[in-house]
Coordinates of C-alpha atoms in Angstrom, one line a residue:
M1259 CA 25.7 -16.6 3.3
D1260 CA 22.9 -16.6 6.0
A1261 CA 20.6 -13.6 6.2
P1262 CA 21.0 -11.3 9.3
P1263 CA 18.8 -12.0 12.3
R1264 CA 15.2 -10.9 12.3
T1265 CA 13.6 -8.6 14.9
T1266 CA 13.0 -10.2 18.3
H1267 CA 10.3 -7.7 19.3
R1268 CA 6.8 -8.8 20.0
A1269 CA 3.6 -6.9 19.0
E1270 CA 0.5 -6.6 21.1
L1271 CA -2.8 -5.2 20.0
G1272 CA -3.5 -1.9 21.5
S1273 CA 0.0 -1.4 23.0
R1274 CA 2.3 1.4 22.2
A1275 CA 5.2 -0.2 24.0
L1276 CA 7.2 -0.4 20.7
F1277 CA 6.7 3.4 20.1
P1278 CA 8.2 5.0 23.2
D1279 CA 9.0 8.3 21.5
L1280 CA 5.7 8.8 19.7
A1281 CA 4.6 12.3 20.7
A1282 CA 0.9 12.3 19.8
R1283 CA -1.6 11.1 22.4
S1284 CA -3.5 9.3 19.7
Y1285 CA -1.7 8.8 16.4
L1286 CA -4.3 8.2 13.7
N1287 CA -2.3 8.8 10.5
H1288 CA -1.3 5.3 9.5
A1289 CA -3.1 5.9 6.1
A1290 CA -0.4 8.6 5.5
I1291 CA 2.8 7.7 7.3
S1292 CA 3.3 5.2 10.1
P1293 CA 5.6 6.0 13.0
A1294 CA 8.8 3.9 13.3
S1295 CA 8.6 1.2 15.9
L1296 CA 11.6 0.0 17.9
A1297 CA 11.8 -3.0 15.7
V1298 CA 12.0 -0.8 12.6
R1299 CA 14.5 1.5 14.1
E1300 CA 16.8 -1.3 15.4
Q1301 CA 16.8 -3.2 12.1
A1302 CA 17.6 0.0 10.2
K1303 CA 20.4 0.8 12.6
A1304 CA 21.7 -2.7 12.2
V1305 CA 22.2 -2.1 8.5
L1306 CA 23.9 1.2 9.0
D1307 CA 26.1 -0.3 11.7
D1308 CA 27.2 -3.1 9.3
Y1309 CA 27.9 -0.5 6.6
A1310 CA 29.9 1.6 9.0
R1311 CA 32.0 -1.4 10.0
G1312 CA 32.5 -3.0 6.6
G1313 CA 31.3 -0.9 3.7
L1314 CA 31.0 -3.5 0.9
A1315 CA 31.0 -6.3 3.4
G1316 CA 28.0 -4.6 5.0
L1317 CA 26.1 -4.7 1.7
E1318 CA 27.1 -8.3 1.2
A1319 CA 25.8 -9.2 4.6
W1320 CA 22.3 -7.9 3.8
L1321 CA 21.9 -9.2 0.3
P1322 CA 20.3 -12.5 1.5
Q1323 CA 17.7 -10.5 3.4
K1324 CA 16.1 -9.5 0.1
A1325 CA 15.0 -13.0 -0.8
R1326 CA 13.8 -13.6 2.8
L1327 CA 11.7 -10.5 2.8
K1328 CA 10.1 -11.5 -0.5
E1329 CA 9.0 -14.8 1.0
T1330 CA 7.6 -12.8 4.0
L1331 CA 5.6 -10.5 1.7
A1332 CA 4.4 -13.4 -0.4
A1333 CA 3.0 -15.0 2.7
L1334 CA 1.2 -11.8 3.6
L1335 CA -0.4 -11.7 0.1
G1336 CA -1.4 -15.3 0.3
G1337 CA -3.1 -16.9 -2.7
G1338 CA -0.1 -19.1 -3.6
V1339 CA 2.1 -16.1 -4.2
R1340 CA 5.8 -17.0 -4.3
G1341 CA 8.7 -14.8 -3.3
E1342 CA 10.0 -14.9 -6.9
D1343 CA 6.8 -13.3 -8.0
L1344 CA 7.8 -10.0 -6.3
G1345 CA 10.3 -7.3 -7.2
F1346 CA 11.3 -4.4 -5.0
V1347 CA 10.5 -0.8 -6.0
P1348 CA 11.0 2.4 -4.0
N1349 CA 7.3 3.3 -3.8
T1350 CA 3.8 2.5 -5.1
T1351 CA 4.1 4.9 -8.0
A1352 CA 7.3 3.2 -9.3
G1353 CA 5.3 -0.1 -9.4
V1354 CA 2.5 1.5 -11.3
V1355 CA 4.9 3.1 -13.8
Q1356 CA 6.6 -0.2 -14.4
V1357 CA 3.4 -2.0 -15.3
A1358 CA 2.0 1.0 -17.3
F1359 CA 5.1 1.1 -19.5
S1360 CA 5.8 -2.7 -19.7
L1361 CA 2.6 -4.2 -21.1
P1362 CA 2.5 -5.3 -24.7
W1363 CA 0.0 -2.5 -25.6
E1364 CA -1.7 -2.2 -29.0
R1365 CA -3.0 1.1 -30.2
G1366 CA -6.6 1.5 -29.1
D1367 CA -6.4 -0.7 -26.0
R1368 CA -8.7 0.4 -23.3
V1369 CA -7.8 0.9 -19.6
V1370 CA -10.6 1.1 -17.0
L1371 CA -10.0 3.6 -14.2
F1372 CA -12.1 4.8 -11.3
E1373 CA -13.0 8.4 -10.6
G1374 CA -11.6 9.6 -7.2
E1375 CA -8.5 7.5 -7.4
F1376 CA -5.3 8.8 -5.8
P1377 CA -3.2 10.3 -8.7
A1378 CA -0.4 7.7 -8.3
N1379 CA -2.8 5.2 -9.9
V1380 CA -3.9 7.7 -12.7
T1381 CA -0.9 9.7 -13.9
P1382 CA 1.1 6.7 -15.2
W1383 CA -1.9 5.4 -17.2
Q1384 CA -2.4 8.8 -18.7
Q1385 CA 1.2 8.9 -19.7
A1386 CA 1.0 5.4 -21.2
A1387 CA -2.2 6.3 -23.0
E1388 CA -0.4 9.3 -24.6
L1389 CA 2.6 7.2 -25.6
F1390 CA 0.9 4.0 -26.8
G1391 CA -2.4 5.4 -28.1
L1392 CA -4.6 3.9 -25.4
E1393 CA -8.1 4.9 -24.4
L1394 CA -8.9 5.6 -20.8
V1395 CA -12.4 4.6 -19.6
W1396 CA -13.7 6.1 -16.3
V1397 CA -16.1 4.4 -13.9
P1398 CA -17.7 6.5 -11.2
L1399 CA -17.3 5.4 -7.6
A1400 CA -20.8 6.4 -6.6
P1401 CA -22.4 3.0 -7.4
F1402 CA -19.9 1.3 -5.0
Y1403 CA -21.2 3.5 -2.2
E1404 CA -24.6 2.2 -2.9
S1405 CA -23.5 -1.4 -2.8
V1406 CA -20.8 -3.8 -4.0
E1407 CA -23.2 -5.2 -6.6
A1408 CA -24.1 -1.8 -8.0
G1409 CA -20.4 -1.0 -8.3
L1410 CA -19.6 -4.2 -10.1
A1411 CA -22.5 -3.7 -12.5
A1412 CA -21.1 -0.2 -13.4
T1413 CA -17.7 -1.7 -14.0
E1414 CA -19.1 -4.5 -16.2
R1415 CA -20.8 -1.9 -18.3
A1416 CA -17.4 -0.2 -18.9
L1417 CA -15.9 -3.6 -19.7
A1418 CA -18.6 -4.5 -22.2
G1419 CA -16.8 -2.4 -24.8
G1420 CA -13.6 -4.4 -24.3
A1421 CA -10.6 -3.6 -22.1
R1422 CA -6.9 -4.6 -21.7
L1423 CA -6.6 -3.7 -18.0
V1424 CA -8.5 -2.5 -15.0
A1425 CA -6.6 -0.4 -12.4
V1426 CA -8.0 0.2 -9.0
S1427 CA -7.0 1.0 -5.4
A1428 CA -7.7 -1.7 -2.8
V1429 CA -9.0 1.2 -0.6
E1430 CA -10.0 4.7 -1.7
F1431 CA -7.8 7.2 0.1
Q1432 CA -10.3 10.0 0.8
T1433 CA -13.3 8.0 2.0
G1434 CA -11.9 4.6 3.1
L1435 CA -14.1 2.7 0.7
R1436 CA -12.8 -0.8 0.3
M1437 CA -13.1 -2.0 -3.2
P1438 CA -14.1 -5.6 -4.0
V1439 CA -10.7 -6.6 -5.4
E1440 CA -11.4 -10.4 -5.8
A1441 CA -14.7 -9.8 -7.6
L1442 CA -13.2 -7.1 -9.8
G1443 CA -10.5 -9.5 -10.8
G1444 CA -12.9 -12.2 -11.7
L1445 CA -15.0 -9.7 -13.7
A1446 CA -12.0 -8.4 -15.5
H1447 CA -10.8 -11.8 -16.5
R1448 CA -14.2 -12.9 -17.8
H1449 CA -13.9 -9.9 -20.2
G1450 CA -10.4 -10.7 -21.2
A1451 CA -8.7 -7.9 -19.1
E1452 CA -6.1 -8.0 -16.4
L1453 CA -6.4 -6.4 -12.9
F1454 CA -3.9 -4.0 -11.4
V1455 CA -4.2 -3.1 -7.7
D1456 CA -2.7 -0.2 -5.8
A1457 CA -2.6 -1.8 -2.4
I1458 CA -1.0 0.8 -0.2
Q1459 CA -4.2 2.0 1.5
G1460 CA -5.2 -1.6 2.5
L1461 CA -2.3 -4.1 2.8
G1462 CA -1.4 -4.7 6.4
V1463 CA -4.7 -3.7 7.9
V1464 CA -7.4 -5.3 5.8
P1465 CA -7.4 -8.9 4.3
L1466 CA -6.5 -8.9 0.7
D1467 CA -7.1 -11.8 -1.6
V1468 CA -4.8 -11.6 -4.7
A1469 CA -5.9 -14.9 -6.3
E1470 CA -7.7 -12.9 -9.1
V1471 CA -5.1 -10.1 -9.3
D1472 CA -2.4 -9.8 -11.9
Y1473 CA -0.4 -7.0 -10.5
V1474 CA -0.1 -5.4 -7.0
A1475 CA 2.0 -2.4 -6.2
C1476 CA 2.5 -1.3 -2.6
G1477 CA 4.8 1.1 -0.7
G1478 CA 5.9 0.2 2.8
H1479 CA 5.4 3.4 4.8
K1480 CA 1.6 3.3 5.5
W1481 CA -0.3 0.3 6.8
L1482 CA 2.8 -2.0 6.4
M1483 CA 4.4 0.4 8.9
G1484 CA 7.9 0.5 7.4
L1485 CA 9.8 3.5 6.1
E1486 CA 9.5 5.6 2.9
G1487 CA 11.6 4.4 0.0
A1488 CA 10.9 0.6 0.1
G1489 CA 8.0 -1.1 -1.5
F1490 CA 7.2 -4.0 -3.9
L1491 CA 5.5 -5.0 -7.1
Y1492 CA 3.8 -8.4 -7.4
V1493 CA 3.4 -9.8 -10.9
D1494 CA 1.5 -13.0 -11.6
P1495 CA 3.9 -15.4 -13.4
A1496 CA 1.7 -15.6 -16.5
A1497 CA 1.5 -11.8 -16.7
A1498 CA 5.3 -11.5 -16.2
A1499 CA 5.9 -13.8 -19.2
R1500 CA 3.9 -11.3 -21.3
M1501 CA 5.5 -8.1 -20.1
V1502 CA 7.9 -6.1 -22.2
P1503 CA 10.4 -4.6 -19.6
R1504 CA 10.9 -1.2 -21.2
L1505 CA 12.2 0.4 -18.0
A1506 CA 14.8 -2.2 -16.9
G1507 CA 18.1 -1.3 -15.4
W1508 CA 21.4 -3.2 -15.3
L1509 CA 20.2 -5.5 -12.5
G1510 CA 17.3 -6.7 -14.7
H1511 CA 19.5 -9.0 -16.7
E1512 CA 20.1 -12.7 -16.2
D1513 CA 23.2 -13.2 -14.1
A1514 CA 23.5 -9.5 -13.7
L1515 CA 26.2 -9.7 -11.0
S1516 CA 28.5 -12.3 -12.6
F1517 CA 31.0 -9.8 -14.0
L1518 CA 31.6 -8.3 -10.6
F1519 CA 32.2 -11.6 -8.7
Q1520 CA 33.3 -14.2 -11.2
G1521 CA 36.4 -12.7 -12.8
A1522 CA 37.1 -11.6 -16.3
G1523 CA 35.1 -12.6 -19.4
H1524 CA 31.6 -12.0 -17.9
L1525 CA 31.1 -8.4 -18.9
R1526 CA 28.4 -8.6 -21.6
Y1527 CA 25.6 -6.4 -22.8
D1528 CA 23.5 -9.1 -24.6
R1529 CA 22.2 -10.9 -21.5
P1530 CA 18.5 -11.4 -21.7
L1531 CA 16.2 -9.5 -19.3
R1532 CA 14.5 -11.6 -16.7
H1533 CA 10.8 -12.4 -17.4
E1534 CA 9.8 -12.2 -13.7
A1535 CA 8.9 -9.5 -11.3
S1536 CA 12.5 -8.8 -10.2
V1537 CA 13.2 -7.2 -13.6
V1538 CA 11.8 -4.0 -12.0
E1539 CA 14.8 -3.8 -9.7
Q1540 CA 16.8 -1.4 -11.7
G1541 CA 19.8 -0.7 -9.5
A1542 CA 21.2 -0.6 -6.0
P1543 CA 18.6 -1.6 -3.4
N1544 CA 17.6 0.4 -0.3
H1545 CA 18.8 -2.1 2.3
V1546 CA 17.9 0.2 5.2
G1547 CA 14.3 0.4 4.0
L1548 CA 14.0 -3.3 3.2
A1549 CA 15.3 -4.2 6.6
A1550 CA 12.8 -1.8 8.2
L1551 CA 10.0 -3.2 6.1
E1552 CA 10.8 -6.8 7.1
A1553 CA 10.7 -5.8 10.8
S1554 CA 7.4 -4.1 10.5
V1555 CA 5.8 -6.9 8.5
D1556 CA 7.1 -9.4 11.0
L1557 CA 5.1 -7.6 13.7
I1558 CA 2.0 -7.6 11.5
Q1559 CA 2.3 -11.3 10.8
Q1560 CA 2.7 -12.0 14.5
L1561 CA -0.8 -10.5 15.1
G1562 CA -2.4 -11.6 11.9
V1563 CA -4.2 -9.2 9.5
E1564 CA -7.7 -10.6 10.4
A1565 CA -7.1 -9.8 14.1
I1566 CA -5.7 -6.3 13.3
F1567 CA -8.7 -5.5 11.1
A1568 CA -11.1 -6.7 13.9
H1569 CA -9.2 -4.4 16.3
V1570 CA -9.3 -1.4 14.1
S1571 CA -13.0 -2.0 13.2
A1572 CA -13.8 -2.1 16.9
F1573 CA -12.1 1.3 17.2
H1574 CA -14.2 2.7 14.5
D1575 CA -17.4 1.1 15.8
R1576 CA -16.9 3.1 19.0
L1577 CA -15.8 6.4 17.4
E1578 CA -18.2 6.7 14.4
P1579 CA -21.5 7.0 16.3
Q1580 CA -20.1 9.6 18.6
L1581 CA -18.9 11.7 15.7
V1582 CA -22.3 11.3 14.0
E1583 CA -24.0 12.5 17.2
R1584 CA -21.9 15.7 17.0
G1585 CA -23.1 16.5 13.4
F1586 CA -20.3 14.8 11.4
T1587 CA -21.3 12.9 8.2
S1588 CA -19.6 9.5 8.1
K1589 CA -18.4 8.1 4.7
R1590 CA -17.9 4.7 6.2
A1591 CA -19.7 2.1 4.2
A1592 CA -22.8 0.5 5.6
D1593 CA -21.7 -2.8 4.0
P1594 CA -18.9 -4.4 6.1
R1595 CA -17.4 -5.7 2.9
A1596 CA -16.6 -2.2 1.9
R1597 CA -15.0 -1.0 5.1
S1598 CA -11.3 -0.5 5.7
G1599 CA -8.9 0.8 8.3
S1600 CA -9.8 4.4 7.6
L1601 CA -12.9 6.2 9.1
C1602 CA -13.5 9.3 7.0
V1603 CA -16.0 12.0 7.9
L1604 CA -17.2 15.4 6.7
P1605 CA -17.4 18.1 9.4
P1606 CA -20.7 19.7 10.5
E1607 CA -22.0 22.6 8.4
G1608 CA -20.1 25.8 9.2
V1609 CA -17.1 24.1 10.7
E1610 CA -13.8 24.9 8.9
L1611 CA -12.0 21.7 8.3
G1612 CA -8.5 23.1 8.4
A1613 CA -9.0 24.8 11.7
L1614 CA -10.6 21.7 13.1
K1615 CA -7.8 19.5 12.1
A1616 CA -5.2 21.9 13.5
A1617 CA -7.1 22.1 16.8
L1618 CA -7.1 18.3 17.0
V1619 CA -3.4 18.0 16.4
E1620 CA -2.8 20.7 19.0
Q1621 CA -4.6 18.4 21.5
G1622 CA -2.5 15.4 20.6
V1623 CA -4.8 13.7 18.1
D1624 CA -2.9 13.3 14.8
V1625 CA -5.3 13.1 11.8
T1626 CA -5.2 14.2 8.1
M1627 CA -7.7 15.8 5.8
P1628 CA -7.5 14.3 2.3
D1629 CA -9.7 15.8 -0.4
G1630 CA -11.9 17.6 2.1
H1631 CA -12.5 14.7 4.5
L1632 CA -11.3 14.3 8.1
R1633 CA -9.6 10.9 8.2
F1634 CA -9.0 8.7 11.3
A1635 CA -6.6 5.8 10.6
P1636 CA -5.7 3.7 13.6
H1637 CA -3.6 0.6 13.5
W1638 CA -2.7 -2.3 15.8
P1639 CA -0.8 -0.1 18.4
N1640 CA -3.9 2.1 19.0
A1641 CA -5.8 1.2 22.2
L1642 CA -9.6 1.3 22.1
E1643 CA -9.5 3.6 25.1
E1644 CA -8.1 6.3 22.9
V1645 CA -11.5 6.8 21.4
E1646 CA -12.6 8.8 24.4
W1647 CA -9.5 11.0 24.1
V1648 CA -10.4 11.6 20.5
V1649 CA -14.0 12.5 21.3
E1650 CA -12.8 14.9 24.0
A1651 CA -10.4 16.5 21.6
V1652 CA -13.2 16.9 19.0
D1653 CA -15.4 18.5 21.6
G1654 CA -12.6 20.8 22.6
A1655 CA -11.9 21.7 19.0
M1656 CA -15.5 22.4 18.2
G1657 CA -15.7 24.8 21.1
S1658 CA -12.5 26.6 20.2
G1659 CA -13.7 28.7 17.3
T1660 CA -13.5 26.3 14.4
R1661 CA -16.7 27.5 12.9

């Protein structure tokens, strides 16, 4: 059966044409939730329409789309990744949990984590440590703010005592610090460890090289610009062969669907579990979310991540100095290698962050305030001309009693 048609919409850098209902004058929350484009909405509706007309026939019509989306995501990851190296999960956290509970741990194994990580990339490792008797080793992020080299040196000191795995975010959520994923992977491998990457704060806006990465988990609702409830886990084939799938569901078996479509005699409970990434697909998929994700990634692929990152960087290059002139402290890295799609700042002394953020939203500038930072996170639809609106809104907010 052929997969349903893909979106026919075309993306254009700096154009909101595919977001006609977006209320904010300048939407800068892509590091939190991306708005739904016409492409996303129409593909999601196409799934629902097929289900409305055909029920089971609607599901069967969209089954081939899963494999096609995996190939699309594999192309986005690059590095020789194949579609079969990916499995769908509902969110990033589910991907972290699958890896944390499916490695062949031995008591005393060490897991290297980084201070300041989003809890999704901490809690599952803490739970695994309690269950399997692991040791968690913490690396401060401060050296990475000094330089990439200083951060790698701090990580190597942690690895010197031995480690089974290093877990890191591609981009740190509260400051926008972009971590040197490729270098961390090489460093981990030289010390006999694997590298796990939570990619949700980077994939879709910054280039990501996974050649030295063993596991990547990513939800689709931030920089990939899909909807909540659809994400993926990449597992390097060699790593997949070593995994012990302790959280598998009925769809994780070989020939899992045969008893439903091939007649009597195929219902068995002894089928082996697949030793590939798709073993994490426990049950019924979210076809609406997967269709939406394919549409949004198609738009990203049309433009190219390199071009998107250059566009977003130009936005920040305009905005950052004007904020600094007004007394904000920028957390954007001086080293371009450590920059991302997020520009995060601290407000001037005496300015109440919550009131400032609320005043900006009131003026049509949608931002967030993770961990005490004001975060500006534009994407490909944001026009560079919006920077002047943002600055005007900041001036208005600063003069409206936010101190």
